[in-house]
Amino acid sequence: MNSDWLTTASTLSKALPYLQRYDGATVVIKFGGHAMGSDEAMETFARDIVLMQQVGVNPVIVHGGGPMINEMLERLEIKSKFVDGKRVTDEATMEVVEMVLSGRVNKRIVQAINAQGGRAVGLSGKDANLIICDPADPKLGLVGKPRDIDPTVLNKLFEADMIPVIAPLGAGDNGETFNINGDTVAGAIAAALKADRLLLLTDVSGVKNAEGKVLTELTPENIRELTTSGVIAGGMIPKTETALSAIEGGVRAVVILDGRAPNACLLELFTDHGAGSLIRSPDAPNEL
């Protein structure tokens, strides 16, 4: 008998406890970075999402799109202003941000999932009052921070066996459209759904210690200690801050993992070694 067939059968058999464990679970996935960069990576990601739903998981996708926004701003010759290294989102920039995130990027992901046999629905935080925002910083213009999350529309989509794909935009009290950090949106959505897992796909292999070794499991206290000591720094800080906020909001566990790795989400959920760095409270249930 072909050895590849035996390997496949063995893998499926070993996955059974994990399939049972995540049956009916809600998993929020922040999709971005280089994992979005190629058609092949997009196809692999979409197939994994459809498989997750097929075995009983309720996946929710939150995506970014910074490089695509930058590209479109350059093409339209819209000059950006920066304050403390952060882009100011004025009305002209916001029009481009919404066009790229809700249009080009969102529909590309939806199409990829549908092509694999799933039923994805694209929306933003403006739909059905999913995300109501306050300004994050008046100096940054139309950059928002989530204040109220209403997951009603997401639960309706779960009931209809559909996969939500969410662009990180929100509405203000006066009808404004706000651009929101994608990680922040993913964490807020996960907390509102009391998700079993929040998976933050990045371009690194996980949270590392001072020697550069990936830490496979951490507590919130470990994260705070590593941040205070300067081991966690730079772009990892927003990721870990999102993880801590999500856990405080009721998410069972957060995983920071390398979205460039093939089948990263499946490895994390359905194998005994997982992928990346899992963060959860020491008193969290071990079932998930």
Short mmCIF file of C-alpha atoms in Angstrom, two decimals:
data_model
loop_
_atom_site.label_atom_id
_atom_site.label_comp_id
_atom_site.label_asym_id
_atom_site.label_seq_id
_atom_site.Cartn_x
_atom_site.Cartn_y
_atom_site.Cartn_z
CA MET A 1 0.00 0.00 0.00
CA ASN A 2 1.25 3.50 -0.86
CA SER A 3 3.10 4.98 2.14
CA ASP A 4 1.57 8.42 1.46
CA TRP A 5 -1.90 6.93 1.86
CA LEU A 6 -0.93 5.38 5.17
CA THR A 7 0.50 8.68 6.38
CA THR A 8 -2.68 10.50 5.39
CA ALA A 9 -4.87 7.94 7.15
CA SER A 10 -2.73 8.11 10.28
CA THR A 11 -2.88 11.92 10.30
CA LEU A 12 -6.66 11.91 10.00
CA SER A 13 -6.98 9.32 12.77
CA LYS A 14 -4.76 11.34 15.13
CA ALA A 15 -6.78 14.47 14.37
CA LEU A 16 -10.04 12.94 15.63
CA PRO A 17 -9.76 14.17 19.27
CA TYR A 18 -9.06 17.69 18.05
CA LEU A 19 -11.94 17.58 15.57
CA GLN A 20 -14.21 16.55 18.42
CA ARG A 21 -12.75 19.22 20.70
CA TYR A 22 -13.48 22.06 18.27
CA ASP A 23 -16.90 20.88 17.10
CA GLY A 24 -19.15 23.94 17.46
CA ALA A 25 -16.27 26.23 18.47
CA THR A 26 -15.97 29.82 17.25
CA VAL A 27 -12.53 30.74 15.91
CA VAL A 28 -11.67 34.28 14.84
CA ILE A 29 -8.73 34.57 12.43
CA LYS A 30 -6.86 37.80 11.67
CA PHE A 31 -5.59 37.37 8.12
CA GLY A 32 -2.91 39.67 6.77
CA GLY A 33 0.74 40.16 5.96
CA HIS A 34 2.51 38.02 3.40
CA ALA A 35 -0.12 35.31 3.79
CA MET A 36 -2.32 37.53 1.59
CA GLY A 37 0.42 38.22 -0.92
CA SER A 38 0.12 35.38 -3.42
CA ASP A 39 -2.70 33.54 -5.14
CA GLU A 40 -1.27 30.23 -3.92
CA ALA A 41 -1.21 31.34 -0.28
CA MET A 42 -4.73 32.70 -0.60
CA GLU A 43 -5.98 29.44 -2.09
CA THR A 44 -4.38 27.38 0.67
CA PHE A 45 -5.81 29.65 3.37
CA ALA A 46 -9.29 29.52 1.82
CA ARG A 47 -9.21 25.71 1.61
CA ASP A 48 -8.21 25.49 5.27
CA ILE A 49 -11.07 27.78 6.30
CA VAL A 50 -13.62 25.72 4.36
CA LEU A 51 -12.27 22.52 5.92
CA MET A 52 -12.53 24.07 9.40
CA GLN A 53 -16.18 24.88 8.81
CA GLN A 54 -16.82 21.44 7.32
CA VAL A 55 -15.73 19.77 10.58
CA GLY A 56 -17.94 21.95 12.78
CA VAL A 57 -15.92 25.12 13.48
CA ASN A 58 -17.50 28.57 13.06
CA PRO A 59 -14.67 30.60 11.46
CA VAL A 60 -14.69 34.40 11.31
CA ILE A 61 -12.11 36.16 9.14
CA VAL A 62 -10.90 39.69 9.88
CA HIS A 63 -8.44 41.02 7.33
CA GLY A 64 -6.01 43.86 6.88
CA GLY A 65 -4.79 45.47 3.69
CA GLY A 66 -2.18 48.11 4.46
CA PRO A 67 0.11 47.42 1.48
CA MET A 68 -2.84 47.54 -0.95
CA ILE A 69 -3.98 50.85 0.57
CA ASN A 70 -0.48 52.30 0.19
CA GLU A 71 -0.34 51.14 -3.42
CA MET A 72 -3.68 52.75 -4.29
CA LEU A 73 -2.81 56.02 -2.54
CA GLU A 74 0.36 56.21 -4.62
CA ARG A 75 -1.50 55.46 -7.84
CA LEU A 76 -4.02 58.20 -7.08
CA GLU A 77 -1.20 60.55 -6.01
CA ILE A 78 -2.79 61.19 -2.62
CA LYS A 79 -0.14 62.44 -0.22
CA SER A 80 -0.35 61.21 3.36
CA LYS A 81 0.48 63.18 6.47
CA PHE A 82 2.05 61.47 9.46
CA VAL A 83 1.96 62.28 13.17
CA ASP A 84 4.40 60.43 15.42
CA GLY A 85 4.99 57.97 12.61
CA LYS A 86 1.28 57.17 12.18
CA ARG A 87 -0.74 58.01 9.08
CA VAL A 88 -3.40 60.69 9.39
CA THR A 89 -6.61 59.41 7.81
CA ASP A 90 -8.36 62.41 6.29
CA GLU A 91 -11.53 62.19 4.20
CA ALA A 92 -9.69 61.66 0.91
CA THR A 93 -7.59 58.90 2.41
CA MET A 94 -10.66 57.34 4.02
CA GLU A 95 -12.37 57.03 0.65
CA VAL A 96 -9.42 55.02 -0.64
CA VAL A 97 -9.19 52.94 2.54
CA GLU A 98 -12.85 51.95 2.31
CA MET A 99 -12.64 51.24 -1.40
CA VAL A 100 -9.62 48.96 -0.98
CA LEU A 101 -10.65 47.17 2.23
CA SER A 102 -14.37 46.67 1.59
CA GLY A 103 -13.89 46.23 -2.14
CA ARG A 104 -10.70 44.81 -3.54
CA VAL A 105 -9.31 42.96 -0.51
CA ASN A 106 -12.56 41.78 1.06
CA LYS A 107 -14.01 40.41 -2.14
CA ARG A 108 -10.79 38.66 -3.09
CA ILE A 109 -10.94 36.66 0.16
CA VAL A 110 -14.67 35.98 -0.27
CA GLN A 111 -14.10 34.75 -3.81
CA ALA A 112 -11.23 32.50 -2.72
CA ILE A 113 -13.35 30.84 0.00
CA ASN A 114 -16.32 30.41 -2.32
CA ALA A 115 -14.06 28.85 -4.96
CA GLN A 116 -13.18 26.14 -2.43
CA GLY A 117 -16.81 25.28 -1.83
CA GLY A 118 -17.50 27.57 1.12
CA ARG A 119 -20.19 30.25 1.42
CA ALA A 120 -18.44 33.43 2.48
CA VAL A 121 -20.10 36.81 3.01
CA GLY A 122 -18.10 40.02 2.95
CA LEU A 123 -18.99 42.87 5.29
CA SER A 124 -17.39 45.64 7.30
CA GLY A 125 -17.99 46.93 10.78
CA LYS A 126 -20.46 49.42 9.30
CA ASP A 127 -22.90 46.65 8.36
CA ALA A 128 -25.74 46.02 10.83
CA ASN A 129 -23.96 48.28 13.37
CA LEU A 130 -21.38 45.56 13.89
CA ILE A 131 -18.74 48.03 15.14
CA ILE A 132 -19.43 51.49 16.58
CA CYS A 133 -16.29 53.56 17.07
CA ASP A 134 -14.86 56.49 18.93
CA PRO A 135 -11.93 58.43 17.48
CA ALA A 136 -8.68 56.79 18.55
CA ASP A 137 -6.76 60.08 18.50
CA PRO A 138 -8.09 63.38 17.13
CA LYS A 139 -4.66 64.08 15.62
CA LEU A 140 -4.98 60.98 13.42
CA GLY A 141 -8.30 61.94 11.85
CA LEU A 142 -10.67 59.11 10.95
CA VAL A 143 -8.84 56.38 12.86
CA GLY A 144 -11.18 54.64 15.26
CA LYS A 145 -11.22 52.37 18.26
CA PRO A 146 -14.14 49.99 18.80
CA ARG A 147 -16.59 51.02 21.51
CA ASP A 148 -19.61 48.77 20.91
CA ILE A 149 -19.71 45.43 19.09
CA ASP A 150 -23.04 43.89 18.07
CA PRO A 151 -22.39 40.34 16.82
CA THR A 152 -26.03 39.66 15.90
CA VAL A 153 -25.31 39.56 12.17
CA LEU A 154 -22.40 37.14 12.72
CA ASN A 155 -24.58 34.72 14.68
CA LYS A 156 -27.17 34.85 11.89
CA LEU A 157 -24.48 33.96 9.37
CA PHE A 158 -23.34 31.03 11.53
CA GLU A 159 -26.92 29.74 11.60
CA ALA A 160 -26.96 29.88 7.80
CA ASP A 161 -23.61 28.04 7.52
CA MET A 162 -21.93 31.11 6.07
CA ILE A 163 -18.43 32.43 6.78
CA PRO A 164 -18.12 36.13 7.71
CA VAL A 165 -15.22 38.03 6.16
CA ILE A 166 -14.86 41.39 7.90
CA ALA A 167 -13.08 44.54 6.69
CA PRO A 168 -11.70 46.59 9.63
CA LEU A 169 -13.95 49.63 9.29
CA GLY A 170 -16.46 51.02 11.76
CA ALA A 171 -19.15 53.66 12.05
CA GLY A 172 -19.13 56.73 14.27
CA ASP A 173 -22.02 58.28 16.15
CA ASN A 174 -22.36 60.99 13.51
CA GLY A 175 -22.23 58.74 10.48
CA GLU A 176 -18.47 58.88 10.00
CA THR A 177 -16.50 55.95 8.65
CA PHE A 178 -13.47 54.99 10.73
CA ASN A 179 -10.41 53.00 9.78
CA ILE A 180 -9.46 50.56 12.55
CA ASN A 181 -6.37 48.46 13.16
CA GLY A 182 -7.14 44.93 11.94
CA ASP A 183 -5.71 43.20 15.02
CA THR A 184 -7.82 45.45 17.25
CA VAL A 185 -10.96 44.55 15.30
CA ALA A 186 -10.17 40.83 15.47
CA GLY A 187 -9.68 41.02 19.23
CA ALA A 188 -12.88 43.01 19.78
CA ILE A 189 -14.93 40.65 17.59
CA ALA A 190 -13.47 37.61 19.34
CA ALA A 191 -14.31 39.07 22.75
CA ALA A 192 -17.88 39.92 21.71
CA LEU A 193 -18.38 36.35 20.47
CA LYS A 194 -16.58 34.85 23.52
CA ALA A 195 -14.58 32.94 20.93
CA ASP A 196 -12.75 29.74 21.77
CA ARG A 197 -9.69 30.86 19.80
CA LEU A 198 -8.30 34.04 18.30
CA LEU A 199 -5.61 33.28 15.73
CA LEU A 200 -3.38 36.24 14.83
CA LEU A 201 -1.53 35.36 11.62
CA THR A 202 1.74 37.28 11.38
CA ASP A 203 4.99 37.25 9.44
CA VAL A 204 6.95 35.77 12.37
CA SER A 205 6.87 32.35 13.98
CA GLY A 206 5.48 33.56 17.33
CA VAL A 207 6.53 35.26 20.56
CA LYS A 208 10.23 34.71 21.23
CA ASN A 209 12.33 34.81 24.39
CA ALA A 210 15.58 36.74 24.83
CA GLU A 211 17.49 33.93 23.06
CA GLY A 212 15.21 34.08 20.03
CA LYS A 213 13.41 30.82 20.75
CA VAL A 214 9.67 30.66 20.11
CA LEU A 215 7.67 30.30 23.32
CA THR A 216 4.87 27.82 22.64
CA GLU A 217 2.69 28.66 25.65
CA LEU A 218 2.47 31.78 27.78
CA THR A 219 0.22 33.38 30.37
CA PRO A 220 -0.81 37.05 30.39
CA GLU A 221 1.66 37.59 33.24
CA ASN A 222 4.47 36.14 31.09
CA ILE A 223 3.54 38.60 28.33
CA ARG A 224 3.64 41.55 30.72
CA GLU A 225 7.03 40.49 32.09
CA LEU A 226 8.53 40.06 28.60
CA THR A 227 7.18 43.44 27.56
CA THR A 228 8.51 45.21 30.64
CA SER A 229 11.94 43.68 30.12
CA GLY A 230 11.99 44.75 26.47
CA VAL A 231 12.04 41.22 25.03
CA ILE A 232 8.66 41.83 23.43
CA ALA A 233 9.13 45.00 21.39
CA GLY A 234 8.28 46.73 18.12
CA GLY A 235 5.50 45.26 16.03
CA MET A 236 4.91 42.39 18.44
CA ILE A 237 3.61 44.75 21.14
CA PRO A 238 0.28 45.53 19.38
CA LYS A 239 -0.22 41.80 18.79
CA THR A 240 0.30 40.89 22.43
CA GLU A 241 -1.79 43.85 23.62
CA THR A 242 -4.62 42.59 21.42
CA ALA A 243 -4.17 39.11 22.89
CA LEU A 244 -4.37 40.39 26.47
CA SER A 245 -7.47 42.50 25.75
CA ALA A 246 -9.18 39.57 24.05
CA ILE A 247 -8.49 37.23 26.97
CA GLU A 248 -9.76 39.85 29.43
CA GLY A 249 -12.87 40.11 27.25
CA GLY A 250 -13.64 36.39 27.53
CA VAL A 251 -11.70 34.70 24.71
CA ARG A 252 -10.41 31.33 25.91
CA ALA A 253 -7.00 31.57 24.24
CA VAL A 254 -5.07 33.54 21.63
CA VAL A 255 -2.42 32.16 19.30
CA ILE A 256 0.18 34.29 17.51
CA LEU A 257 1.49 32.24 14.60
CA ASP A 258 3.25 32.48 11.25
CA GLY A 259 0.65 32.91 8.53
CA ARG A 260 3.27 32.19 5.86
CA ALA A 261 3.49 28.55 6.98
CA PRO A 262 1.29 26.24 4.89
CA ASN A 263 -1.85 25.09 6.73
CA ALA A 264 -0.90 27.11 9.82
CA CYS A 265 -4.48 27.26 11.14
CA LEU A 266 -5.02 23.52 10.72
CA LEU A 267 -1.72 22.72 12.43
CA GLU A 268 -2.71 24.89 15.38
CA LEU A 269 -6.20 23.51 15.85
CA PHE A 270 -5.94 19.87 14.82
CA THR A 271 -2.49 18.61 15.83
CA ASP A 272 -0.91 17.91 19.20
CA HIS A 273 2.04 20.28 18.72
CA GLY A 274 0.12 23.28 17.40
CA ALA A 275 1.85 26.25 15.79
CA GLY A 276 3.15 29.52 17.17
CA SER A 277 2.62 30.91 20.67
CA LEU A 278 -0.53 30.14 22.65
CA ILE A 279 -1.53 32.69 25.28
CA ARG A 280 -4.14 31.90 27.92
CA SER A 281 -4.81 32.43 31.60
CA PRO A 282 -3.47 29.70 33.90
CA ASP A 283 -7.00 29.03 35.16
CA ALA A 284 -8.50 28.72 31.65
CA PRO A 285 -10.25 25.42 30.83
CA ASN A 286 -7.94 22.94 29.08
CA GLU A 287 -10.63 21.46 26.87
CA LEU A 288 -9.93 24.05 24.18
#
